[in-house]
Amino acid sequence: MSSPPAPSPSRSLGEGRAPPDASIVAALAGGAEALRALPPAAQAFVARAVRLCRPRALCLCRGSGQQQSALLRHLRDCGTVRDLPARDGCWLACTDPRDVARVEARTVLVTPRPEDAAPRASPAAGGAVAHSPLGNWMSPAELERAIDALFPGCMEGRTMYVIPFLMGPPGSPLARAGLQLTDSAYVAVSMNIMTRVGPQFLPSAPASSSSSSTDDFVRCLHSVGRPRDGAVPVPSWPCDPGRTLIAHDARRGLIVSYGSGYGGNSLLGKKSFALRVAAAMARSQGWLAEHMLIMGVQDPRGRKRYLAGAFPSACGKTNLAMMRAALPGYHVTCVGDDIAWMRFDADGRLRAINPERGFFGVAPGTSEATNPVAMATIRRDTLFTNVGRTSTGDVYWQGIGQSLPPGVTVTSWLGQPWAPGDPEPCAHPNSRFCAPASNCPSLDPAWEDPEGVPIDAIIFGGRRPHGVPLVFEAFSWQHGVFLGSAMRSEATAAAEHKGQQLLHDPLAMRPFFGYNAGQHLQHWLDLGARPGARLPRIFHVNWFLRDQSGAFLWPGFGHNARVLAWICARVGGEAGAVASPIGLLPPEGALPLGGLPHARLFPVEPGFWRRECRQLRAFYGEHFGSHLPAELWRELGALEDRLRKA
Ligand code: OXD
Ligand code: MN
């Protein structure tokens, strides 16, 4: 009798609980120790990944400072990072120039039907992959094929780092665990900054065989890859850009990332888990996982409000979250700068946690003038990527706001001598700092409160040079969700887009939706209709209005506190507003404009908004179609009516 065919290596990756081939793992250097510390379901995942990727050794990440230092020394010996003696405990990594940003075109959601991934993802006849601006789809069978093509033996000769991690404060009802396996020590070090790492964070009780695999922890497999031709042009930064794939199967709680070491593609706790997979979990469990900062605003009378803000990449979320208010008596604190997980508590209040434990911020443009809090945060224990390095062992980038002392020279992120005035920047536009949240001088005292902070207002915003006022308020929750669905912004260096095009970016989630974006919007509407929900008010802001010469009209940064003060006063019922076709505007004099004319900062030009409506109608029709909630079509119709009467 012939034996049954061996299962495809990939098919068993996310499944099963017992560690059937633990002996393979135990034979690796560090293998037995790594396994012993993990619960059985985690052991099973490691064992299967080892059989697939065939690493030389296993290294269990425990989250200790000692291990972090050892990994950094190892990265230095490999030539991946250099130390930065001018800053305590800081390091610089420079990547392969082909591996510098999120690869949206190769990021997919894996679902049985394309419409479960994105509203208009329709594959070419019989295809197993489909692309759309609101998400790319891959069939489960195609994912298996991709894994079988990319992963077998991809870690040969390398160490597999085993990273158990927690997203969210320990003990929080919203915290969720993950286990990332990676062949990149750079990723291990970065995950240790961005998440809470250690085997104690994996649930120890073996899940019952009937429970789904997503109940215990999210399984994340990452490899920088082994290029087919064996070429590693930058020896210290292996990657396989031609075959990169970042795939999310939320039903199986599985994330698979191949070919890129860049943070957005490789730190799988962040965009992949905390946004895409978490959004799908949140939908079925009645909460929200959103691309939002969380900040506290205390007014001169000591009253504190918490706000959550969704902004597309490159709109200054980190600057806003860390703002030093340029408004006397106001004090801003930071809970998080990128991701919010939110749920309604027993009293109907929306409460938010920051699932992360660090900041992965864009370096260029960060200076004492634009973000002094970030500058203080990155003084120590920070891993920089793709910035310039001075001859004194410090960092340098465009917009750092410090001129070079005489005799100090700079090496660019490409390893070339660089001088001020050179045509190419010394730091890649998407170069980053990765720093622990605990370094942040304005960190909110409640940032790790397991219950989360109560959210009083939600802010949507975009980078809009013309037509969109500095701030306006939605008429209702439903109108607010409409404003979120209609967000547009100029493109970012954080992804592979080029140029200054205006992109539609609903809820600032366009690259991060974890399931059909129409259903995501419906989930927002459903939560708003929940009995007893005390809904935050919703606002739209735009710090980026320009005058005819192209100069910014609004000073921004700390001065945005003036807008936040009006928002807080609205929440407290202390400030009036005037109705306009697009929403509620601050009356003239309601917020100090520093002498700038009110009309220029609060344009409501019917012609502009009619064009906006036409474009939105086309976008809705083309990319959402029947998947757009009927309430949002109605909101668009109501806006068109109000503009007709204006
Ligand atoms: C980021 C982003 O946070 O692109 O890196 O949004
Ligand atoms: Mn982001």
XYZ file of C-alpha atoms and ligand atoms in Angstrom:
653
model
C 0.000 0.000 0.000
C 1.464 3.361 -0.931
C 1.832 5.909 1.817
C -0.309 9.078 1.603
C 1.396 11.999 -0.127
C 3.381 14.256 2.209
C 1.429 17.410 2.959
C 2.662 20.508 1.194
C 5.052 22.245 3.608
C 2.991 25.406 3.553
C -0.410 23.794 4.096
C 0.465 22.802 7.628
C 2.087 26.133 8.505
C -0.710 27.723 10.444
C -2.486 24.583 11.573
C -2.206 21.953 14.244
C -1.275 22.286 17.865
C 0.983 19.405 18.862
C 4.659 19.756 17.990
C 4.955 16.633 15.835
C 8.476 17.163 14.651
C 9.922 18.931 17.648
C 12.968 16.720 17.386
C 14.012 18.535 14.213
C 13.950 21.782 16.112
C 15.673 20.379 19.155
C 18.577 19.334 16.944
C 19.257 22.945 15.932
C 21.611 25.168 17.863
C 19.440 26.854 20.510
C 16.451 24.793 19.400
C 15.576 22.875 22.534
C 15.793 25.959 24.719
C 13.610 27.934 22.340
C 10.974 25.229 22.276
C 10.841 24.512 25.989
C 9.859 28.102 26.768
C 6.840 28.064 24.450
C 3.324 26.688 24.783
C 2.544 23.636 22.602
C 0.699 25.516 19.845
C 3.671 27.860 19.480
C 6.076 24.926 19.455
C 4.048 23.412 16.646
C 4.260 26.598 14.592
C 8.021 26.851 15.109
C 8.536 23.202 14.237
C 6.605 23.543 10.996
C 8.399 26.719 10.008
C 11.762 25.067 10.732
C 10.876 22.136 8.512
C 9.934 24.597 5.755
C 12.708 27.196 6.023
C 15.559 24.961 7.316
C 17.459 27.498 9.466
C 20.816 26.592 10.993
C 19.896 27.739 14.500
C 17.053 29.076 16.600
C 17.257 32.097 18.875
C 14.435 32.737 21.314
C 13.850 36.443 21.911
C 13.141 37.177 25.558
C 12.906 40.957 25.456
C 15.897 41.540 27.732
C 18.237 44.494 27.374
C 21.188 42.132 27.494
C 19.924 40.155 24.513
C 19.145 43.382 22.635
C 22.763 44.534 23.069
C 24.090 41.160 21.963
C 21.915 41.216 18.822
C 23.075 44.737 17.991
C 26.722 43.711 18.393
C 26.032 40.772 16.090
C 24.440 43.115 13.522
C 27.483 45.375 13.757
C 29.817 42.418 13.165
C 27.758 41.484 10.082
C 28.003 45.059 8.760
C 24.241 45.651 8.948
C 24.441 48.438 11.528
C 27.045 50.950 12.622
C 27.146 52.493 16.035
C 26.521 56.193 16.554
C 28.905 57.214 19.330
C 27.385 60.686 19.508
C 24.158 59.160 20.900
C 23.828 56.659 23.744
C 22.819 53.203 22.577
C 21.976 54.376 19.043
C 22.659 52.541 15.796
C 22.279 53.095 12.070
C 21.240 50.524 9.478
C 21.407 51.263 5.761
C 19.302 49.033 3.544
C 19.634 47.765 0.036
C 18.451 50.777 -2.024
C 15.716 48.577 -3.499
C 14.230 47.879 -0.068
C 13.188 51.226 1.383
C 9.381 51.372 1.644
C 6.166 49.418 1.963
C 5.472 47.416 -1.172
C 1.742 47.922 -1.574
C 1.512 46.176 -4.926
C 2.844 42.961 -3.349
C 0.732 43.157 -0.187
C -2.299 40.874 -0.302
C -5.280 39.750 1.754
C -5.980 36.044 1.519
C -9.680 35.139 1.534
C -11.753 32.504 -0.249
C -13.654 35.120 -2.286
C -12.072 38.272 -3.747
C -14.956 40.433 -2.516
C -14.130 39.474 1.076
C -10.774 41.228 0.626
C -11.677 44.346 -1.360
C -14.886 45.710 -2.910
C -13.733 45.651 -6.511
C -10.979 43.061 -6.509
C -11.984 41.027 -9.547
C -9.381 38.643 -10.876
C -8.876 38.103 -14.571
C -10.832 34.986 -15.581
C -9.867 32.104 -13.339
C -7.101 34.156 -11.739
C -5.965 33.636 -8.187
C -4.794 37.212 -7.558
C -6.565 40.544 -8.054
C -5.418 44.111 -7.521
C -7.485 47.125 -6.531
C -6.734 50.481 -4.896
C -8.530 49.337 -1.735
C -6.646 46.088 -1.360
C -5.167 43.181 -3.249
C -6.607 39.691 -3.083
C -4.959 36.294 -3.224
C -6.713 32.941 -3.021
C -5.738 30.522 -0.229
C -4.502 28.039 -2.863
C -2.320 30.702 -4.463
C -0.843 31.545 -1.062
C 0.094 27.890 -0.614
C 1.753 27.928 -4.033
C 3.592 31.145 -3.188
C 4.833 29.759 0.123
C 6.006 26.595 -1.580
C 7.869 28.676 -4.158
C 9.454 31.152 -1.765
C 10.069 29.608 1.638
C 11.572 26.113 1.326
C 15.174 26.401 2.497
C 15.045 30.222 2.540
C 16.789 30.373 5.933
C 19.523 27.830 5.190
C 22.701 28.865 6.963
C 20.854 31.569 8.906
C 19.370 31.821 12.380
C 15.614 31.869 12.863
C 14.675 34.363 15.561
C 11.610 33.294 17.527
C 9.816 36.407 18.763
C 6.789 35.966 21.052
C 5.159 39.378 21.413
C 2.170 41.218 22.808
C 0.315 44.070 21.146
C -1.218 46.296 23.823
C -0.688 46.774 27.539
C -0.470 43.510 29.511
C -3.826 42.697 31.093
C -5.829 44.796 28.648
C -9.019 43.206 27.310
C -7.840 44.412 23.904
C -4.242 43.122 24.050
C -3.465 40.332 21.567
C -0.423 38.067 21.261
C 1.670 37.150 18.247
C 4.629 34.956 17.402
C 6.962 36.176 14.676
C 9.632 33.933 13.178
C 12.238 35.785 11.136
C 15.741 35.339 9.760
C 16.559 39.018 10.336
C 18.272 40.124 13.535
C 17.423 43.718 12.494
C 13.758 42.747 12.658
C 14.268 41.035 16.036
C 15.878 44.166 17.454
C 13.188 46.446 15.989
C 10.341 44.220 17.219
C 11.880 44.425 20.680
C 11.515 48.207 20.515
C 8.080 48.315 18.876
C 6.315 45.553 20.845
C 6.438 43.815 24.228
C 8.595 40.749 23.655
C 8.966 37.551 25.692
C 7.578 34.013 25.947
C 5.433 35.044 28.929
C 3.196 36.965 26.497
C 1.994 33.858 24.676
C -1.152 32.348 26.191
C 0.004 29.278 28.100
C -3.223 27.280 28.152
C -3.282 24.938 25.188
C -6.205 25.997 23.019
C -8.793 23.278 22.591
C -8.634 21.427 19.337
C -12.045 22.821 18.419
C -11.078 26.470 18.852
C -9.849 28.363 15.832
C -6.132 29.003 15.457
C -6.685 32.776 15.725
C -7.853 32.408 19.339
C -4.433 32.184 20.892
C -1.880 34.190 18.929
C -1.242 35.449 15.425
C 1.351 33.422 13.556
C 3.832 35.554 11.620
C 6.511 34.111 9.354
C 9.063 36.455 7.824
C 12.141 35.910 5.716
C 14.321 38.491 4.025
C 14.587 35.876 1.310
C 17.137 34.118 -0.722
C 17.249 35.542 -4.250
C 16.918 32.852 -6.907
C 20.176 33.897 -8.540
C 21.936 33.863 -5.175
C 23.001 37.482 -5.634
C 23.200 39.578 -2.484
C 24.424 42.934 -3.838
C 24.447 44.568 -0.440
C 26.012 41.902 1.762
C 24.710 43.344 4.978
C 21.110 43.667 3.772
C 19.850 40.502 2.135
C 16.475 40.864 0.433
C 14.680 39.583 -2.637
C 12.829 42.629 -4.029
C 11.807 40.888 -7.243
C 9.737 38.328 -5.339
C 8.510 40.239 -2.279
C 5.161 39.131 -0.887
C 3.319 40.224 2.266
C 0.232 38.050 2.715
C -2.455 38.122 5.403
C -4.829 35.269 6.072
C -6.929 36.680 8.927
C -9.171 33.590 9.107
C -6.160 31.457 9.995
C -4.460 34.232 11.987
C -1.457 33.895 9.695
C 0.861 36.535 8.213
C 3.574 35.559 5.762
C 6.155 38.074 4.584
C 8.991 37.333 2.191
C 11.732 39.330 0.497
C 11.900 42.634 2.383
C 13.536 43.755 5.604
C 12.035 47.274 5.492
C 9.968 47.888 8.661
C 6.535 48.333 7.096
C 6.930 44.951 5.382
C 8.844 43.103 8.079
C 7.842 44.302 11.564
C 4.731 42.202 11.355
C 3.224 43.376 14.649
C 2.679 46.804 13.121
C 0.771 47.307 9.870
C 0.227 43.600 9.164
C -1.098 42.494 12.547
C -2.196 45.657 14.383
C -4.048 47.022 11.341
C -4.873 44.361 8.731
C -5.381 41.201 10.773
C -6.628 43.091 13.844
C -9.225 44.929 11.744
C -10.684 41.590 10.707
C -10.654 40.361 14.332
C -12.194 43.644 15.457
C -15.025 43.299 13.002
C -16.072 39.912 14.337
C -15.467 40.871 17.983
C -17.132 44.319 17.907
C -14.190 46.689 18.210
C -12.056 48.891 15.922
C -8.430 48.660 14.770
C -7.534 51.943 13.081
C -4.607 53.884 11.606
C -4.874 56.553 14.309
C -2.773 58.492 16.770
C -4.060 58.902 20.320
C -3.337 62.093 22.250
C -4.361 63.844 25.442
C -5.139 67.578 25.504
C -5.253 69.337 28.851
C -6.732 72.831 28.956
C -5.689 75.705 31.259
C -8.325 74.595 33.802
C -6.706 71.164 34.017
C -9.464 69.332 32.142
C -8.190 66.507 29.995
C -9.684 65.193 26.756
C -8.384 62.346 24.636
C -8.534 62.511 20.859
C -7.880 59.880 18.192
C -6.720 61.038 14.764
C -6.599 59.266 11.415
C -4.219 60.783 8.883
C -2.711 59.176 5.806
C 1.039 58.546 5.889
C 3.124 61.735 5.583
C 0.582 64.081 7.191
C 2.578 64.612 10.377
C 0.837 62.148 12.689
C 3.931 61.732 14.826
C 4.392 65.512 15.014
C 0.789 65.981 16.101
C 0.883 63.169 18.645
C 4.047 64.624 20.199
C 3.084 68.271 19.858
C 4.341 70.920 22.237
C 1.322 73.232 22.315
C 2.010 76.796 21.197
C -1.075 77.950 23.114
C -0.612 79.175 26.679
C -1.970 76.815 29.330
C -2.493 73.852 26.993
C -0.549 70.667 27.458
C -0.511 67.791 24.981
C 0.434 64.218 25.894
C 1.079 61.252 23.657
C -0.564 57.831 23.950
C 0.408 56.616 20.479
C 1.391 57.961 17.066
C 0.182 55.370 14.551
C -2.387 52.766 15.592
C -5.415 52.732 17.909
C -7.453 49.744 19.052
C -10.799 50.946 20.404
C -13.840 49.380 22.035
C -16.938 50.625 23.819
C -16.797 49.962 27.563
C -19.717 48.993 29.815
C -20.674 52.688 30.144
C -20.806 53.119 26.385
C -17.575 55.158 26.172
C -15.133 54.479 23.387
C -11.771 53.532 24.935
C -8.496 53.313 23.040
C -5.194 51.564 23.594
C -1.993 51.936 21.639
C -1.053 48.366 20.686
C 2.573 49.390 20.086
C 5.434 50.127 22.458
C 7.619 52.331 20.279
C 7.714 54.847 17.457
C 8.756 54.035 13.899
C 8.799 57.601 12.628
C 9.967 59.325 9.459
C 13.263 61.126 10.143
C 13.498 63.831 7.415
C 11.793 67.001 8.528
C 12.093 66.114 12.215
C 13.848 68.942 14.076
C 13.807 70.940 17.292
C 11.429 73.338 15.548
C 8.994 70.772 14.131
C 9.064 68.087 16.821
C 11.253 68.770 19.865
C 9.623 65.861 21.698
C 10.676 63.409 18.971
C 14.188 64.888 19.030
C 14.345 64.157 22.779
C 12.850 60.685 22.246
C 15.563 59.670 19.775
C 18.535 60.863 21.824
C 19.216 57.320 23.039
C 18.421 53.640 22.462
C 17.216 54.318 18.927
C 17.744 52.332 15.758
C 17.929 54.627 12.729
C 17.508 53.369 9.183
C 18.695 55.052 5.968
C 19.663 58.431 7.436
C 23.006 60.190 6.860
C 25.896 59.703 9.326
C 28.272 62.450 10.412
C 31.992 61.975 10.912
C 31.343 62.517 14.648
C 29.037 59.491 14.744
C 25.759 61.379 14.774
C 22.744 61.297 12.438
C 21.851 63.803 9.739
C 18.909 64.352 7.408
C 17.167 67.007 5.340
C 15.280 69.367 7.641
C 17.127 68.371 10.808
C 17.527 72.087 11.450
C 21.152 71.908 12.593
C 24.027 73.105 10.450
C 27.146 70.989 10.384
C 29.950 72.189 12.660
C 33.152 73.129 10.813
C 35.157 70.094 9.742
C 32.268 67.647 10.242
C 31.461 65.623 7.140
C 28.458 63.443 6.229
C 28.142 60.046 4.596
C 24.812 59.543 2.877
C 22.517 56.552 3.430
C 24.003 55.179 0.196
C 27.478 55.267 1.750
C 28.633 58.200 -0.427
C 30.320 61.401 0.755
C 27.641 64.076 0.958
C 27.726 67.854 1.397
C 24.948 70.404 1.981
C 23.651 71.555 -1.404
C 24.229 68.192 -3.101
C 21.329 67.404 -5.432
C 20.443 64.102 -3.735
C 19.386 64.092 -0.074
C 21.685 62.495 2.492
C 18.799 60.540 4.031
C 16.206 58.533 2.114
C 12.849 60.421 2.189
C 11.362 57.419 4.028
C 14.283 57.001 6.413
C 13.203 56.159 9.937
C 13.874 56.226 13.646
C 12.743 53.349 15.798
C 12.617 54.411 19.443
C 10.990 53.120 22.633
C 7.858 54.969 23.734
C 9.307 55.177 27.244
C 11.875 57.690 25.905
C 9.104 60.150 25.024
C 9.031 63.087 27.459
C 5.357 63.795 26.740
C 4.154 60.211 27.152
C 0.702 60.235 28.760
C 0.613 58.754 32.283
C -2.313 56.539 31.202
C -0.653 55.258 28.025
C -0.468 51.721 29.381
C -3.827 51.748 31.173
C -5.235 48.303 30.330
C -8.729 49.795 29.984
C -7.502 52.382 27.497
C -8.191 56.115 27.497
C -11.701 57.527 26.864
C -11.953 59.078 23.402
C -13.940 62.335 23.195
C -13.258 63.253 19.582
C -12.066 61.628 16.393
C -10.183 63.698 13.849
C -9.772 62.892 10.181
C -7.302 64.848 8.091
C -5.353 64.944 4.898
C -2.732 66.930 3.070
C -4.945 69.218 0.966
C -3.300 72.297 -0.577
C -6.592 73.924 -1.607
C -10.275 74.169 -0.754
C -10.509 72.169 2.500
C -10.860 74.319 5.647
C -8.521 74.206 8.624
C -11.190 72.458 10.703
C -14.871 71.583 10.531
C -17.123 69.293 12.506
C -19.401 66.557 11.239
C -23.160 66.956 11.762
C -23.446 63.431 13.168
C -21.564 60.124 13.576
C -22.861 58.997 10.203
C -21.766 62.230 8.528
C -18.404 61.785 10.276
C -17.996 58.297 8.830
C -18.802 59.833 5.445
C -16.014 62.403 5.981
C -13.681 59.518 6.821
C -14.682 57.656 3.678
C -14.045 60.774 1.572
C -10.519 61.494 2.822
C -7.912 62.391 0.221
C -4.262 63.300 0.603
C -1.044 63.854 -1.297
C 1.013 60.676 -1.798
C 3.751 59.552 0.603
C 7.339 58.328 0.514
C 6.376 55.537 2.930
C 5.050 53.529 0.000
C 6.304 53.079 -3.507
C 4.125 55.865 -5.052
C 5.853 58.705 -6.832
C 4.964 62.380 -7.080
C 2.427 64.641 -5.438
C -0.786 63.031 -6.664
C -3.954 63.310 -4.559
C -4.958 59.830 -3.462
C -8.294 58.781 -2.018
C -7.527 57.261 1.358
C -10.709 56.278 3.220
C -10.177 56.404 6.999
C -6.407 56.661 6.185
C -6.679 52.882 5.858
C -6.316 52.484 2.091
C -3.092 50.436 2.298
C -4.099 48.810 5.584
C -7.658 47.512 5.171
C -7.859 43.942 6.478
C -11.121 43.070 4.734
C -13.567 44.633 2.269
C -13.337 48.416 2.804
C -17.103 48.811 2.284
C -17.730 46.372 5.118
C -15.170 48.222 7.239
C -17.169 51.434 6.786
C -20.369 49.532 7.549
C -18.733 48.291 10.774
C -18.172 51.931 11.809
C -21.819 52.755 11.079
C -23.013 49.686 13.009
C -20.899 50.560 16.056
C -22.330 54.071 15.979
C -25.847 52.669 16.088
C -25.092 50.525 19.144
C -27.579 51.140 21.974
C -26.013 53.125 24.803
C -22.925 54.197 22.804
C -21.683 57.631 23.894
C -20.232 58.582 20.556
C -17.193 60.823 20.183
C -17.703 63.827 17.937
C -15.984 63.689 14.562
C -13.932 66.503 12.986
C -11.964 67.037 9.785
C -8.746 69.082 9.792
C -6.310 70.306 7.146
C -3.010 71.844 8.252
C -1.705 72.049 4.677
C -3.549 74.883 2.875
C -1.221 76.802 0.557
C -1.351 80.319 -0.877
C -0.855 81.230 -4.563
C 2.923 81.150 -4.163
C 2.731 77.603 -2.811
C 3.645 78.629 0.759
C 1.745 77.073 3.653
C -0.953 79.397 5.024
C -1.129 77.871 8.481
C 1.947 77.679 10.750
C 1.017 74.132 11.862
C 2.982 72.092 14.424
C 2.479 73.509 17.973
C -0.018 76.049 16.588
C -2.379 73.201 15.737
C -3.170 73.326 19.472
C -5.429 76.274 18.651
C -7.568 73.965 16.556
C -7.465 71.230 19.209
C -8.604 73.778 21.800
C -11.683 74.549 19.679
C -12.372 70.831 19.259
C -12.140 70.300 23.032
C -14.398 73.298 23.646
C -16.956 71.836 21.221
C -16.808 68.527 23.070
C -17.352 70.373 26.361
C -20.310 72.295 24.928
C -18.445 75.584 25.412
C -17.938 76.718 21.825
C -20.406 77.619 19.139
C -20.303 76.650 15.469
C -21.889 77.822 12.251
C -23.508 75.419 9.854
C -22.222 75.277 6.284
C -22.998 72.809 3.500
C -19.909 70.749 4.388
C -20.214 70.750 8.199
C -19.999 72.926 11.299
C -17.345 75.648 11.198
C -15.834 77.743 13.977
C -17.385 81.217 13.894
C -15.050 84.093 13.172
C -12.993 84.811 16.321
C -13.598 81.362 17.834
C -9.976 80.363 17.482
C -6.935 82.622 17.410
C -5.606 82.781 13.857
C -2.555 84.914 14.578
C -3.767 87.684 12.270
C -4.515 85.415 9.292
C -7.814 86.194 7.558
C -10.591 83.787 8.633
C -11.956 83.432 5.092
C -8.656 82.085 3.741
C -8.420 79.391 6.391
C -12.079 78.446 6.200
C -12.900 78.440 2.486
C -16.231 76.831 1.636
C -16.324 77.383 -2.076
C -19.359 75.606 -3.587
C -17.603 75.108 -6.940
C -14.671 73.342 -5.285
C -16.978 71.104 -3.255
C -19.139 70.262 -6.273
C -16.002 69.065 -8.070
C -15.043 67.168 -4.930
C -18.490 65.490 -4.903
C -18.177 64.518 -8.568
C -14.799 62.942 -7.925
C -16.051 61.175 -4.824
C -19.097 59.834 -6.678
C -16.769 58.486 -9.368
C -14.426 56.970 -6.756
C -17.284 55.373 -4.834
C -18.788 53.989 -8.040
C -15.551 52.698 -9.478
C -13.953 51.246 -6.367
C -16.790 50.434 -3.926
C -19.859 49.976 -6.137
C -22.590 48.123 -4.302
C -20.251 47.494 -1.366
C -20.504 51.110 -0.222
C -23.006 51.334 2.655
C -26.267 52.936 1.481
C -25.989 55.505 4.314
C -22.799 56.880 2.720
C -24.375 57.185 -0.726
C -27.171 59.080 1.074
C -24.670 61.355 2.851
C -23.077 62.184 -0.505
C -26.500 62.951 -1.981
C -27.315 65.168 1.010
C -24.048 67.105 0.588
C -24.780 67.596 -3.122
C -28.243 68.918 -2.190
C -26.852 71.335 0.371
C -24.332 72.613 -2.182
C -27.070 73.050 -4.792
C -28.881 75.332 -2.372
C -25.736 77.231 -1.360
C 3.749 54.379 8.440
C 2.795 54.578 7.347
O 3.333 54.573 9.596
O 3.176 54.422 6.175
O 4.897 54.013 8.180
O 1.643 54.911 7.620
Mn 1.226 54.849 9.699
